[in-house]
Amino acid sequence: MVMCKPSDHDVAIEEEFSKLQQVLIQTSNDTSNCLKLLKKHLSDYDNRNGNHFTNTATRFMRTDMRNAKDTAMDLKHVAHDINKNQPSKTETSSVRNMMNSTARAMEALKATARNYDRENKQRMGVKGRVDAAVGGDGDRGFLGRNRESSSSSSSSSDSDGGLFGKNRDGHEQRGGLFGNDKNEEHHRNITGNEDDNGGRITGSSETVETIVRKVLRDHFSLSTLNHQIKAAEDSLTP
């Protein structure tokens, strides 16, 4: 019996889907490590601020962090499905849906952190906003695109729903932070940090939201996974 030799196209498809499986596993591991690091930073924050038992940021964030962790683990389940199934658009759609779910779960951490700050009357001063904004470029999003590049691409904005290229809440928050103020010296609170109320409210530049944004910015990204999904999709086209 003569065996048919796989075509170059078939080989290319297998290679791209094999890479996709590897990237899914790596993204799952990276996300889990990011969440472990975030938990440590939240614990350190609680210790620095004398938060004990029930009124802790760690406890407040626990449910959403567990949900994000479970979602990250689901990436490995999808990788397992790719390994046992034939390459198809159904598989890439499944991966993209799981990527979107992961992004939403991680994005939810920012909102939960903001709610904690509000309940505990923490305010993000200018220094905290600058720390979270990375030198004025703002959130580059989980896919590595900044707001301008995201808004200029109609295809990405339609499919990503604002989760990857920009942060819906952050634009107004960080607007105008880098302009010079003639009364700058009069707008500092007693800690020496500027705030957004002319210095009349004493607040810390360190908030839980700032911590979450910095950790996610530095240790979480879906750009590689997004790129590999597109590569796998393209490989299916004759």
Tab-separated table of N, CA and C in Angstrom, residues 5-14:
chain	number	residue	atom	x	y	z
A	5	LYS	N	2.431	11.125	0.681
A	5	LYS	CA	3.350	12.038	1.353
A	5	LYS	C	2.627	13.346	1.654
A	6	PRO	N	2.733	13.845	2.894
A	6	PRO	CA	2.072	15.111	3.231
A	6	PRO	C	2.597	16.241	2.359
A	7	SER	N	1.717	17.111	1.953
A	7	SER	CA	2.124	18.258	1.147
A	7	SER	C	2.814	19.286	2.032
A	8	ASP	N	3.509	20.210	1.375
A	8	ASP	CA	4.172	21.282	2.124
A	8	ASP	C	3.151	22.089	2.918
A	9	HIS	N	1.979	22.248	2.342
A	9	HIS	CA	0.930	23.005	3.031
A	9	HIS	C	0.485	22.295	4.305
A	10	ASP	N	0.324	20.988	4.226
A	10	ASP	CA	-0.066	20.210	5.407
A	10	ASP	C	0.999	20.285	6.501
A	11	VAL	N	2.250	20.224	6.076
A	11	VAL	CA	3.359	20.319	7.032
A	11	VAL	C	3.354	21.681	7.717
A	12	ALA	N	3.108	22.732	6.933
A	12	ALA	CA	3.078	24.091	7.484
A	12	ALA	C	1.954	24.241	8.511
A	13	ILE	N	0.809	23.658	8.206
A	13	ILE	CA	-0.322	23.710	9.139
A	13	ILE	C	0.034	23.023	10.455
A	14	GLU	N	0.615	21.844	10.354
A	14	GLU	CA	0.995	21.094	11.555
A	14	GLU	C	1.988	21.878	12.401
